[in-house]
XYZ file of C-alpha atoms in Angstrom:
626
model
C -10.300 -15.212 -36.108
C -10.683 -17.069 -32.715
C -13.636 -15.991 -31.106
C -13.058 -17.963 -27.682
C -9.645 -19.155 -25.785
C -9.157 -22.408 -27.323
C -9.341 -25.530 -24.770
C -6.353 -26.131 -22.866
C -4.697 -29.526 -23.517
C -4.580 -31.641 -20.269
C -1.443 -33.105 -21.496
C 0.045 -33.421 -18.097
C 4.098 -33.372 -18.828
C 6.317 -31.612 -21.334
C 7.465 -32.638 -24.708
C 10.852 -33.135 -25.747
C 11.069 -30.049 -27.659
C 9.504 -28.520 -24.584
C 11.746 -29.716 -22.065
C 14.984 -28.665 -24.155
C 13.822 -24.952 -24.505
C 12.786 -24.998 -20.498
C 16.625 -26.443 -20.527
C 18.325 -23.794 -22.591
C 15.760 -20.868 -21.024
C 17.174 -22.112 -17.542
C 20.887 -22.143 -18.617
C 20.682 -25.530 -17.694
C 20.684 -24.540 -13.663
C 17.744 -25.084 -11.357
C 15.341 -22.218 -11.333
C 15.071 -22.076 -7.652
C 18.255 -22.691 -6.468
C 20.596 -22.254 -8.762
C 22.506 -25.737 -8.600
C 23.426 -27.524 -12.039
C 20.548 -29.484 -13.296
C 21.356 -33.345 -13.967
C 19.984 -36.413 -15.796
C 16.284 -36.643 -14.764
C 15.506 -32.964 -13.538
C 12.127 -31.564 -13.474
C 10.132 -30.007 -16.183
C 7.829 -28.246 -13.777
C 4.349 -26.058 -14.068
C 5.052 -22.447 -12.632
C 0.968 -22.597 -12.031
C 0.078 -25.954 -10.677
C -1.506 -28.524 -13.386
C -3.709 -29.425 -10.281
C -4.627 -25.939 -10.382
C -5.551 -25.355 -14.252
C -2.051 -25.007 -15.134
C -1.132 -25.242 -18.629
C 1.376 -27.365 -20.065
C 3.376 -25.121 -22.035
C 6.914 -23.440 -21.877
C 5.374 -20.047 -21.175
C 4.087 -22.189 -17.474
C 7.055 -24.193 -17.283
C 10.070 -23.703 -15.154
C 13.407 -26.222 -14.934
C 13.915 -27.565 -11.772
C 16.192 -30.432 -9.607
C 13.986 -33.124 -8.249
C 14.705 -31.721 -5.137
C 13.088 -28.419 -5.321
C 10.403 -29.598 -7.229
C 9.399 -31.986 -4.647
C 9.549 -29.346 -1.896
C 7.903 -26.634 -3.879
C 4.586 -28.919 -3.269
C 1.277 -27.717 -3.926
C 1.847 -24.494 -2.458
C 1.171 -21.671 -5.096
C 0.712 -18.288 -5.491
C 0.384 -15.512 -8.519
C 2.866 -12.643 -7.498
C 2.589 -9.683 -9.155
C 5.405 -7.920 -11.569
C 7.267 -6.344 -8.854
C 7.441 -9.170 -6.388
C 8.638 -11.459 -9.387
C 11.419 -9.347 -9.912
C 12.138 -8.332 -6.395
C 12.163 -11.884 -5.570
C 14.732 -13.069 -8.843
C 17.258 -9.786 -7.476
C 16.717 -10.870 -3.966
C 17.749 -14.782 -4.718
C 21.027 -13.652 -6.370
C 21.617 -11.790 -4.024
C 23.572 -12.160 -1.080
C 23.764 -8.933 0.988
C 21.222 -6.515 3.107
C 18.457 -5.597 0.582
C 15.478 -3.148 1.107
C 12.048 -3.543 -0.584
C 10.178 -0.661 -0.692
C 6.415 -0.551 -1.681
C 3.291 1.335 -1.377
C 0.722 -0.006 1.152
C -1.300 -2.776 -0.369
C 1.538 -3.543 -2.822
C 2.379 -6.951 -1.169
C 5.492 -6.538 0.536
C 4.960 -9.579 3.478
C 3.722 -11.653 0.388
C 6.832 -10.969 -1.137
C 9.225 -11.487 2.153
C 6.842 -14.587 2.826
C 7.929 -16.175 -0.558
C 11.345 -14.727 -0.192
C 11.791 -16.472 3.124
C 9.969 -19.768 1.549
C 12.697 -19.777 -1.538
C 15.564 -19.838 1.144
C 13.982 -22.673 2.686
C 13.442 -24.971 -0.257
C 16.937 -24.176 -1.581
C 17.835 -25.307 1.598
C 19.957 -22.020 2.385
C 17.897 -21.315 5.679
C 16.465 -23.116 8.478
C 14.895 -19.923 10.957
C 13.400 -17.177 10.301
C 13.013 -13.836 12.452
C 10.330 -11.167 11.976
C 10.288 -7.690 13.855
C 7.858 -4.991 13.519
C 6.690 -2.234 14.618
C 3.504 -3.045 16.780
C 2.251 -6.243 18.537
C -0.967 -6.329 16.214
C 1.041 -6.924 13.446
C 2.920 -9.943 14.846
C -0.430 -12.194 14.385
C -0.793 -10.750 11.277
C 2.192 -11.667 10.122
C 1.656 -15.164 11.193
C -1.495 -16.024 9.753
C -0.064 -14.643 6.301
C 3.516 -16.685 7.063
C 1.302 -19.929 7.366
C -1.441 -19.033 4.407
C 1.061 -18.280 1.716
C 3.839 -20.312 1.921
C 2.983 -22.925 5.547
C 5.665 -20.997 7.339
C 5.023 -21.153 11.096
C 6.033 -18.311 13.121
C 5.597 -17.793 17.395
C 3.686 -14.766 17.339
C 3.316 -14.808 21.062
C 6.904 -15.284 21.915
C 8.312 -12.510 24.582
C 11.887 -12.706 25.863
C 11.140 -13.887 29.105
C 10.751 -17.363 26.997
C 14.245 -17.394 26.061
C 13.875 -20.257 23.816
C 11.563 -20.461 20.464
C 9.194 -24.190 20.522
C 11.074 -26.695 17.881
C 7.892 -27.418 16.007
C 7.888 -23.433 14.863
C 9.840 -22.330 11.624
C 11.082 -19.188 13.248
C 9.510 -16.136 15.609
C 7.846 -12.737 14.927
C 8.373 -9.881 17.877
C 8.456 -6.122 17.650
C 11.409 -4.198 17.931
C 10.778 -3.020 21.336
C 11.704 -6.821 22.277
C 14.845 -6.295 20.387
C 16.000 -3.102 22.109
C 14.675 -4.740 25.553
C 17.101 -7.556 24.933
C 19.877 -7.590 21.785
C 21.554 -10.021 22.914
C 19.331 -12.236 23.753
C 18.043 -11.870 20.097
C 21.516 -11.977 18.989
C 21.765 -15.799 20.423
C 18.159 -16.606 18.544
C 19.460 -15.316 15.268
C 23.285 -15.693 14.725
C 23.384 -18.877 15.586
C 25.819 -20.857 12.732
C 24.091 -24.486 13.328
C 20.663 -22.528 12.118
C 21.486 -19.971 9.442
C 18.443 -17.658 10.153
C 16.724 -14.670 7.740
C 15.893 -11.593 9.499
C 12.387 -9.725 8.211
C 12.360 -6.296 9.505
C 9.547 -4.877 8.691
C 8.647 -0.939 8.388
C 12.503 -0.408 9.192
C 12.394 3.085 9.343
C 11.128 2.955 12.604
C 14.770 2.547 13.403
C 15.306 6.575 12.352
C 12.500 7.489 13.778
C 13.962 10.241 16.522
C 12.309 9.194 19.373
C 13.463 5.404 18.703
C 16.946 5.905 17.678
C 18.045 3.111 19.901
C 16.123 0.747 17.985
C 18.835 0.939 15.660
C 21.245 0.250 18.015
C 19.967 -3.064 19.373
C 19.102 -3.987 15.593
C 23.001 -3.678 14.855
C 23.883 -5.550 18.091
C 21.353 -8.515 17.702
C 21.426 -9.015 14.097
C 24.368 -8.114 12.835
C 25.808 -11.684 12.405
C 22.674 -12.872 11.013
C 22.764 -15.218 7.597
C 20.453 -12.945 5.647
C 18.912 -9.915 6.384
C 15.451 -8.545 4.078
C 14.276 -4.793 5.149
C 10.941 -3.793 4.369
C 8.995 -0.218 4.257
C 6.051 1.597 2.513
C 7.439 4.854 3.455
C 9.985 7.418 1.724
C 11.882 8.452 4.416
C 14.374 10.957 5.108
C 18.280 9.772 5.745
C 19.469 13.256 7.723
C 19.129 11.802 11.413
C 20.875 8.724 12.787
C 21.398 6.419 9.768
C 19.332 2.907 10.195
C 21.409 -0.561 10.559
C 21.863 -2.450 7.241
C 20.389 0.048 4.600
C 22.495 1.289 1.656
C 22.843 4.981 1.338
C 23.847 6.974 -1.570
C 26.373 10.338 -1.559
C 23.711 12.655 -0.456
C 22.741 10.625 2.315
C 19.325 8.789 0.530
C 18.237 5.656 1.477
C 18.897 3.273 -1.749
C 15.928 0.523 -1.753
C 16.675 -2.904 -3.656
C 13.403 -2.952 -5.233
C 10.843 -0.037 -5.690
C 7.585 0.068 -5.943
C 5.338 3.191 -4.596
C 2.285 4.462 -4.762
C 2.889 6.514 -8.152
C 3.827 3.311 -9.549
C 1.513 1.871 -8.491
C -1.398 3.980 -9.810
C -0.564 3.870 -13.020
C -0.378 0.640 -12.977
C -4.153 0.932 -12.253
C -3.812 -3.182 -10.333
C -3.060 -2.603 -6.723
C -4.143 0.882 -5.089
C -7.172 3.353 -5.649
C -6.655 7.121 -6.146
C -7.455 9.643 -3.812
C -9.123 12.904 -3.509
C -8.488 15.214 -0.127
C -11.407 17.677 0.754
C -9.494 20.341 2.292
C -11.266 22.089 5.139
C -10.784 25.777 5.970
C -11.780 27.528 9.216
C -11.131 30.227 11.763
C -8.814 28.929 14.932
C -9.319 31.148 17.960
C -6.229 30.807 20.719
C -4.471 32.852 23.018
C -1.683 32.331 24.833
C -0.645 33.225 28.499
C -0.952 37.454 29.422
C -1.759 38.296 25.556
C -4.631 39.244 23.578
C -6.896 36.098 21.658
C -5.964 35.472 18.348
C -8.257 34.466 15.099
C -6.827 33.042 11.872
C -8.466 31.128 8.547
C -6.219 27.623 8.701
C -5.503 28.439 5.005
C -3.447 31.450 6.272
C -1.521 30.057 8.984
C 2.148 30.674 8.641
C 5.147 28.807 10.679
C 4.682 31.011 13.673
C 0.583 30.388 14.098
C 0.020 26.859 12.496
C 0.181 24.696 15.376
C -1.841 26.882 17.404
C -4.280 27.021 15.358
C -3.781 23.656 14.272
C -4.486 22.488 17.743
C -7.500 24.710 18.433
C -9.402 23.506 14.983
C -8.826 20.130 16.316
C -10.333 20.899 19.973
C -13.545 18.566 20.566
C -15.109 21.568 21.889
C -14.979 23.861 18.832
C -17.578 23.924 15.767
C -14.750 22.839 13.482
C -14.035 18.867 13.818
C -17.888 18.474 14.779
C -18.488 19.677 11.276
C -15.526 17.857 9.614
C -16.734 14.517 11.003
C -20.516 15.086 9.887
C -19.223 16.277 6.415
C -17.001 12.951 6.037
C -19.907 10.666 7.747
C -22.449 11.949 4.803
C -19.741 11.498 2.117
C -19.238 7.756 3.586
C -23.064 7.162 3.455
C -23.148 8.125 -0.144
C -20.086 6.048 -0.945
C -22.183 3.524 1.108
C -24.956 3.206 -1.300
C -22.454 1.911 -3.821
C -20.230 -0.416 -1.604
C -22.093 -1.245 1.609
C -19.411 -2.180 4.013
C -17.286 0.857 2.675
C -15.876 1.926 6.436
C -14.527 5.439 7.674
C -11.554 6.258 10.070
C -10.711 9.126 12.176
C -7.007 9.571 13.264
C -6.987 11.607 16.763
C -3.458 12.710 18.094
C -4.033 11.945 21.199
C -6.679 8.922 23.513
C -8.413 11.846 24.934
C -9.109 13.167 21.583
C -10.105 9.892 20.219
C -12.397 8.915 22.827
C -14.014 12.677 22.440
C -14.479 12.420 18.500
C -16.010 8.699 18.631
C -18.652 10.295 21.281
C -19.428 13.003 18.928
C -19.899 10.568 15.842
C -22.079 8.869 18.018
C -24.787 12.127 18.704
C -24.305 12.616 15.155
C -24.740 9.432 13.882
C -26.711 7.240 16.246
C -24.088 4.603 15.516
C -21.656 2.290 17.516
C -18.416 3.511 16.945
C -15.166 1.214 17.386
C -12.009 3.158 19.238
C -8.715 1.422 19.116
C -6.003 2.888 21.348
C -2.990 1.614 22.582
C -3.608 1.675 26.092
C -6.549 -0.868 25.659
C -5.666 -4.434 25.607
C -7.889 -5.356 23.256
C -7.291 -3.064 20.775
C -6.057 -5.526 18.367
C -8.790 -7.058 18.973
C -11.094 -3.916 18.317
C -8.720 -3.808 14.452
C -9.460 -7.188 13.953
C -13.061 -7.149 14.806
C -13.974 -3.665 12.437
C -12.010 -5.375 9.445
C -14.637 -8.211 9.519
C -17.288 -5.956 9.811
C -19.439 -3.675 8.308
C -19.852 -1.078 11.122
C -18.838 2.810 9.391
C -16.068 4.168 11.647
C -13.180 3.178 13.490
C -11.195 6.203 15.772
C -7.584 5.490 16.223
C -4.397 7.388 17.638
C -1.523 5.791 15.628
C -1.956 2.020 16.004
C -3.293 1.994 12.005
C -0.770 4.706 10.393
C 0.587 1.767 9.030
C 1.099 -2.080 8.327
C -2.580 -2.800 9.341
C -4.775 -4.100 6.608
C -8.581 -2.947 6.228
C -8.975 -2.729 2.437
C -13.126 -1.853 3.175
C -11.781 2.005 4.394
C -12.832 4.047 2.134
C -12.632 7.579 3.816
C -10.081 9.240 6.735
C -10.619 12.179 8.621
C -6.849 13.681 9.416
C -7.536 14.919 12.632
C -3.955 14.509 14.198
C -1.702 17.542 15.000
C 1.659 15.505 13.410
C 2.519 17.033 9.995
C 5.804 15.207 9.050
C 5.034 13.669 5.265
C 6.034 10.528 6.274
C 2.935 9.829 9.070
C 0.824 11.322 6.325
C 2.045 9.136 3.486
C 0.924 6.101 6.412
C -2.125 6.956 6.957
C -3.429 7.680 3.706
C -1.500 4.081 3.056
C -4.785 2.734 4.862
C -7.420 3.542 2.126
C -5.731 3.237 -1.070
C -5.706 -0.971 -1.349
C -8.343 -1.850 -3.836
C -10.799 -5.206 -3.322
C -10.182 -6.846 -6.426
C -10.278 -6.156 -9.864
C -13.621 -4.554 -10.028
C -13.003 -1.791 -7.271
C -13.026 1.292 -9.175
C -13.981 3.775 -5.572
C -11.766 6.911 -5.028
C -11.002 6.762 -1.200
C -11.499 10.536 0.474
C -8.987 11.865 2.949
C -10.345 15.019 4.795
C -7.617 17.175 5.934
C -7.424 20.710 7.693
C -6.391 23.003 4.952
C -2.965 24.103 6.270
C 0.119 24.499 3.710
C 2.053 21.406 4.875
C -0.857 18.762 4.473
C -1.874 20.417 0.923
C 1.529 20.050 -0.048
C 2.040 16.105 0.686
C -1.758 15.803 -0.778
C -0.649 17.304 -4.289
C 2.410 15.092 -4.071
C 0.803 12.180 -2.771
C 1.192 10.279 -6.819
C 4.730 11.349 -6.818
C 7.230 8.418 -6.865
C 9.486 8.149 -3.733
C 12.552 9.127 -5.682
C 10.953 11.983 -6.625
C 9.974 12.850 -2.985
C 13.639 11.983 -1.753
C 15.280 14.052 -3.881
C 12.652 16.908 -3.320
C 13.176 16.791 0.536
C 16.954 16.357 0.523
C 17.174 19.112 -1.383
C 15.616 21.516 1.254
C 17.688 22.723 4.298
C 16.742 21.260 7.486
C 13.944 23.442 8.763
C 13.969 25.064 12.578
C 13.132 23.171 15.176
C 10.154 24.656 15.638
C 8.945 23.918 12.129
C 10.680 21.030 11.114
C 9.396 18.217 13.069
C 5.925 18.287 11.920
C 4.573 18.456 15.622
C 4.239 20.632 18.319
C 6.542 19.486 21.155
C 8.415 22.433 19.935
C 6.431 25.284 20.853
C 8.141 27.142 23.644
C 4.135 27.780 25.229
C 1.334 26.383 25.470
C -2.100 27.864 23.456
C -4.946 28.053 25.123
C -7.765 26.967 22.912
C -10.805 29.241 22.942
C -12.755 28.107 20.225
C -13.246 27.348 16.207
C -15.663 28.076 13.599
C -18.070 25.422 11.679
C -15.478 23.972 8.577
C -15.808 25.246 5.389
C -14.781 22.853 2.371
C -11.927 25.067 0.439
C -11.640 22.925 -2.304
C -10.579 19.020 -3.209
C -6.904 18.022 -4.093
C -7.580 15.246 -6.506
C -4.235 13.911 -9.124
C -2.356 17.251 -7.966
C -5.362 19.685 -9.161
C -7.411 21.769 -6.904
C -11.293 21.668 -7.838
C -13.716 24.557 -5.633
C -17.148 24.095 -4.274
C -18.851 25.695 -7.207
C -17.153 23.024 -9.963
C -17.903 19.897 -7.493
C -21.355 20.813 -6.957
C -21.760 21.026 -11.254
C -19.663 18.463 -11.511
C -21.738 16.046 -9.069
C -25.061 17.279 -10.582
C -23.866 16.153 -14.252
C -23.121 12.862 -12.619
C -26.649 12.261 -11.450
C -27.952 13.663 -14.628
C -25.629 11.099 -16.447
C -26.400 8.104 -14.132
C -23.658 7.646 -12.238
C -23.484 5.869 -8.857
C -24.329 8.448 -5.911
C -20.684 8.109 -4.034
C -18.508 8.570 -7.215
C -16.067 11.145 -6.200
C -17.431 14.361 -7.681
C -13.096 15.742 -8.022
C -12.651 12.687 -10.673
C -15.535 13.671 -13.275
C -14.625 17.815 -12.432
C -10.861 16.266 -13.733
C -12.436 14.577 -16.790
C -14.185 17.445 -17.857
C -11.108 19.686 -17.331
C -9.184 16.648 -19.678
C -11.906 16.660 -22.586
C -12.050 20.613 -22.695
C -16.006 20.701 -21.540
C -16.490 23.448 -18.497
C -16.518 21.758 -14.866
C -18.448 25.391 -14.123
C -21.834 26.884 -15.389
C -21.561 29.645 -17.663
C -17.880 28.918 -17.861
C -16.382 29.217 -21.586
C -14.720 25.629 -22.707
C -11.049 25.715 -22.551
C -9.931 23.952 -25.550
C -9.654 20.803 -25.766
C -5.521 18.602 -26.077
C -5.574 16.744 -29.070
C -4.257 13.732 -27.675
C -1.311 11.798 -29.798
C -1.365 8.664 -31.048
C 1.013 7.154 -28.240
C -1.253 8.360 -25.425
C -4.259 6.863 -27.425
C -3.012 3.494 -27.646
C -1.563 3.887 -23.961
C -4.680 4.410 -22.802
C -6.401 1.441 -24.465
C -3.237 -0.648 -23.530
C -4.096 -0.035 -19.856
C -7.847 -1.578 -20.220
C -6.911 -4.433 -22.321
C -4.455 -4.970 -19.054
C -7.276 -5.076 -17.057
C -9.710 -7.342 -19.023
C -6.900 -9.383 -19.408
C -6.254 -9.632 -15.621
C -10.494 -9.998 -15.436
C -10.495 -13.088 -17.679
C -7.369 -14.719 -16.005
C -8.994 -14.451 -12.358
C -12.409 -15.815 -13.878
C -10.134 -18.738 -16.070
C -6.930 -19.410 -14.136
C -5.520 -19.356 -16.748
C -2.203 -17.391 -16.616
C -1.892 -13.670 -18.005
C 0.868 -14.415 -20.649
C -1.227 -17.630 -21.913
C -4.047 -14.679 -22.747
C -1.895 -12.141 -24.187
C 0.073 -14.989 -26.231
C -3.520 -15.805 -27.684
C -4.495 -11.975 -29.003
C -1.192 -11.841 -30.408
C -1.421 -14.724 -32.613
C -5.061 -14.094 -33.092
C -3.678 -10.880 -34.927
C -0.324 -11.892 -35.936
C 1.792 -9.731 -33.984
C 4.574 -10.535 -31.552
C 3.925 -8.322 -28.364
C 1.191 -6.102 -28.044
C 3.857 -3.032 -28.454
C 3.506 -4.026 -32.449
C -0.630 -3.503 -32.229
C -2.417 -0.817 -34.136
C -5.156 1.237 -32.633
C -7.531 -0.592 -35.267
C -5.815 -4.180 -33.610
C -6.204 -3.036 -29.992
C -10.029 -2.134 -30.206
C -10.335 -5.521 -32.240
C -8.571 -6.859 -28.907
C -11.011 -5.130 -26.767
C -14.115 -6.636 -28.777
C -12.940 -10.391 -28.513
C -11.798 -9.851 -24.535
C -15.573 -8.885 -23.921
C -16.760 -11.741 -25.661
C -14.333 -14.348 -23.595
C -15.537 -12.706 -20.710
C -18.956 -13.165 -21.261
C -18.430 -16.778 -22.270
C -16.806 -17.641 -19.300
């Protein structure tokens, strides 16, 4: 039995027998764009030879000379779901709508998306809007990294014109509804067939933006090629948004899907979660009536915003105590990843300025604030992303699209309650640092029935969500908008008390005080690292049957069947296997080919539980050989 991946052969180009199975696997049509493939066409290598690339039909792709030669060097490993999105996208011709969990890659996969156009020679401009001006150089330096795409990320309309040495333009859609047709003439024009990126398109429902949708349908409706992008499942009962497919009821029908459920059990792209939820009294009163006292937990429609608001006040015992709970949860998680950061999100600048000043009394640290109204705040982003400085207090300008992968806990201090906000801002702790990040980010939120709800959905799949929420009758006004510009007065705040922790939402299951305490003693009896999330071992103890509580009889134990057994060894030969190919380059079906013929088995699907721990034993030794 092979002990060790056998050398690669540096035989640079493909056999005979090679080449016709790359012909027939092809259909004998170019792989990239589509045209028929004629005497002399390409055998090419899918990973670059100059980049450890085997030569072998399992890395080799048929191509016309043409596409080869413009391919280049350029190459990059996309995962499952951009592979696919990007084949259904190319044969294609309409609107299409990716959407996928923070983290998941979606301007990797437009990037490449927009690249294929351009090599098949289908495109020659490209347009990208989005939501916020940090994200335009963002966008940029990833358009030029991954595929040498160069987009104007400083463009404004006063410019008129886009510089000829640029491959296209990235703006926000306030430019757009500032000016459609001006951004009609930069992207309908015939003599330059142009693809549209608009990214985080649900901005274009949002209610307060609902003529964002109208300029997008006035600039870019003649456009060659249009490519929609979001991370968010969002709702399809207000104005419907420009070039999306809906179905009968009304839902938003994406092209490609991949969410954060998916994601997580695909155990590659996104850590879980765990929300402490955070009880209190709220003390208000309103105008000519008596003050009023209620637990968060027992809120109802009438009191939650009140109350909501008041346990959010600076000058109340309750975020003071939030803040120095999450700080001493970050230090711990700290001690295992040292540049492991922390955001607050504030609903408001006043707010924001008010709970940085407080983390610094408690803390005796600088802490970074990021608000819209500064100039620099991209700057500020930019800056704590690099760093290794512990928190950053924002309004809204990182619900979404901004990457800082080191955040590892968020303090939901915001007054908005609509799932889709919350879904965006826990979207900024969930994308794992490589392979080896195995940290369970912590989201503290106020323990109010609305934010426990989207927390024990948060692993749901958006279809799931959508067809949970259309399902519901549009709620009052007063209740259904998830903020408080409904109230018909305006509290008074008079105070809150210090937070207590209800419990932790971790996978759907609630865990108290009591069982986190045991559970996070057993894990420093057993030697685990200080900031592992004390929800996830009071979970595996619930899962093996052994009592997360002292004194607490065992519940039995779930035999487990033989599927879920082999499942669950399935998932870490996955990862080993993705382990060894980062450490090799060498690709993940090469690997996987290898352990199958190793045991004599076609796909992995055909492996025993005896063949799969054998496949364990020889990935650790590759590893370690490496």
């Amino acid at each position: 039995m092979t002990e060790t991946p056998p050398q690669q052969s540096r035989r640079r180009r493909f056999n005979g027998a090679e080449r016709t199975a790359l012909y027939l696997a092809a259909d004998g049509l170019c792989q990239r764009c589509g045209a028929p493939l004629e005497p002399g066409w390409h055998g090419d290598h899918i990973e670059p030879y100059s980049a450890g690339g085997s030569t072998e039909i399992l890395n080799g792709q048929a191509l016309c000379p043409q596409c080869n030669l413009q391919k280049g060097d350029t190459y990059m490993r996309l995962r499952k779901w951009q592979e696919d999105g990007l084949r259904k996208f190319l044969g294609t011709t309409g609107d299409f709508l990716a959407v996928a969990t923070p983290g998941a890659g979606k301007t990797t996969f437009a990037v490449q998306a927009a690249k294929a156009m351009i090599d098949r020679g289908e495109i020659s401009n490209i347009v990208v809007i989005v939501p916020t001006a940090h994200l335009r150089g963002q966008w940029a330096k990833s358009a030029q990294r991954g595929a040498g795409i160069k987009l104007d990320s400083n463009f404004v309309n006063r410019n008129q014109q886009v510089a000829r040495d640029y491959d296209g333009v990235v703006a926000t859609y306030q430019s757009v509804a500032a000016s459609p047709l001006l951004w009609k003439k930069l992207a309908c024009d015939p003599r330059k067939p142009t693809l549209v990126i608009l990214d985080e398109v649900h901005h274009a429902g949002d209610a307060e933006h609902l003529a964002w949708g109208t300029a997008l349908a006035e600039a870019f409706g003649d456009a060659y090629r249009r490519l929609s992008l979001s991370g968010t499942p969002f709702r399809s009962d207000g104005k419907a948004i420009p070039f999306l497919n809906y179905d009968a009821a009304r839902r938003v029908v994406p092209d490609v899907n991949y969410d954060y459920g998916m994601a997580l059990q695909d155990q590659e792209v996104v850590r879980p979660v765990a929300f402490p939820a955070m009880d209190g009294e709220a003390r208000w009163r309103f105008a000519s009536e008596h003050p009023m006292a209620q637990k968060l937990s027992e809120t109802d429609p009438s009191t939650i915003a009140a109350a909501l608001k008041a346990a959010l006040a600076p000058t109340g015992d309750w975020i003071p105590s939030v803040l120095l709970r999450a700080h001493d949860e970050l230090e711990l998680m700290r001690m295992d990843k040292p540049d492991c950061g922390g955001l607050v999100v504030a609903t408001d600048q006043a707010a924001a300025h008010a709970y940085a000043e407080i983390l610094r009394r408690q803390t005796g640290d600088h802490v970074d604030i990021a608000v819209s109204d500064d100039p620099a705040a991209s700057k500020v982003i930019e800056n704590y992303s690099k760093s290794e400085s512990r928190w950053l207090v924002a309004v809204q300008m990182v619900s979404e699209g901004v990457d800082i992968p080191r955040i590892g806990v968020i303090v939901y201090a915001t007054r908005v309650r609509t799932e889709m906000f919350f879904r965006q801002v826990v979207g900024r702790c969930v994308r794992k640092q490589g392979d080896e990040d195995d940290m369970c980010a912590r989201v503290f939120i106020p323990s109010i029935s609305q934010l426990l709800g989207y927390a024990a959905a948060i692993e749901r799949t958006v279809d799931a969500v959508l067809a949970d929420e259309e399902s519901k009758v549009r709620r009052a006004t007063a209740d259904g908008d998830g903020t408080d510009r409904a109230l018909p007065r305006t509290p008074e705040v008079i105070g809150s008390s210090t937070a207590a922790h209800a419990f932790t939402i971790n996978s759907g299951d609630a865990f108290d005080e009591e069982e986190l305490l045991h559970a996070r003693r057993l894990g420093q009896q057993a030697g685990l690292p200080p900031g592992t999330e004390p929800s996830a071992i009071a979970r595996l103890l619930r899962l093996t049957g052994t009592s997360a509580k002292p004194g607490a009889a065992p519940e039995p134990r779930v035999e487990q069947t033989l599927s879920e057994r082999k499942k669950e060894i399935r998932n870490l030969i996955k990862r080993k296997v993705g382990q060894l190919s980062a450490m090799t380059r060498k690709p993940y079906s090469h690997i996987h080919s290898e352990l199958n013929k190793a045991f004599g088995e076609r796909t992995i699907d055909q492996a025993t539980v005896d063949t799969l721990s054998e496949r364990l034993v020889i990935l650790d030794r590759w590893i370690e050989n490496v």
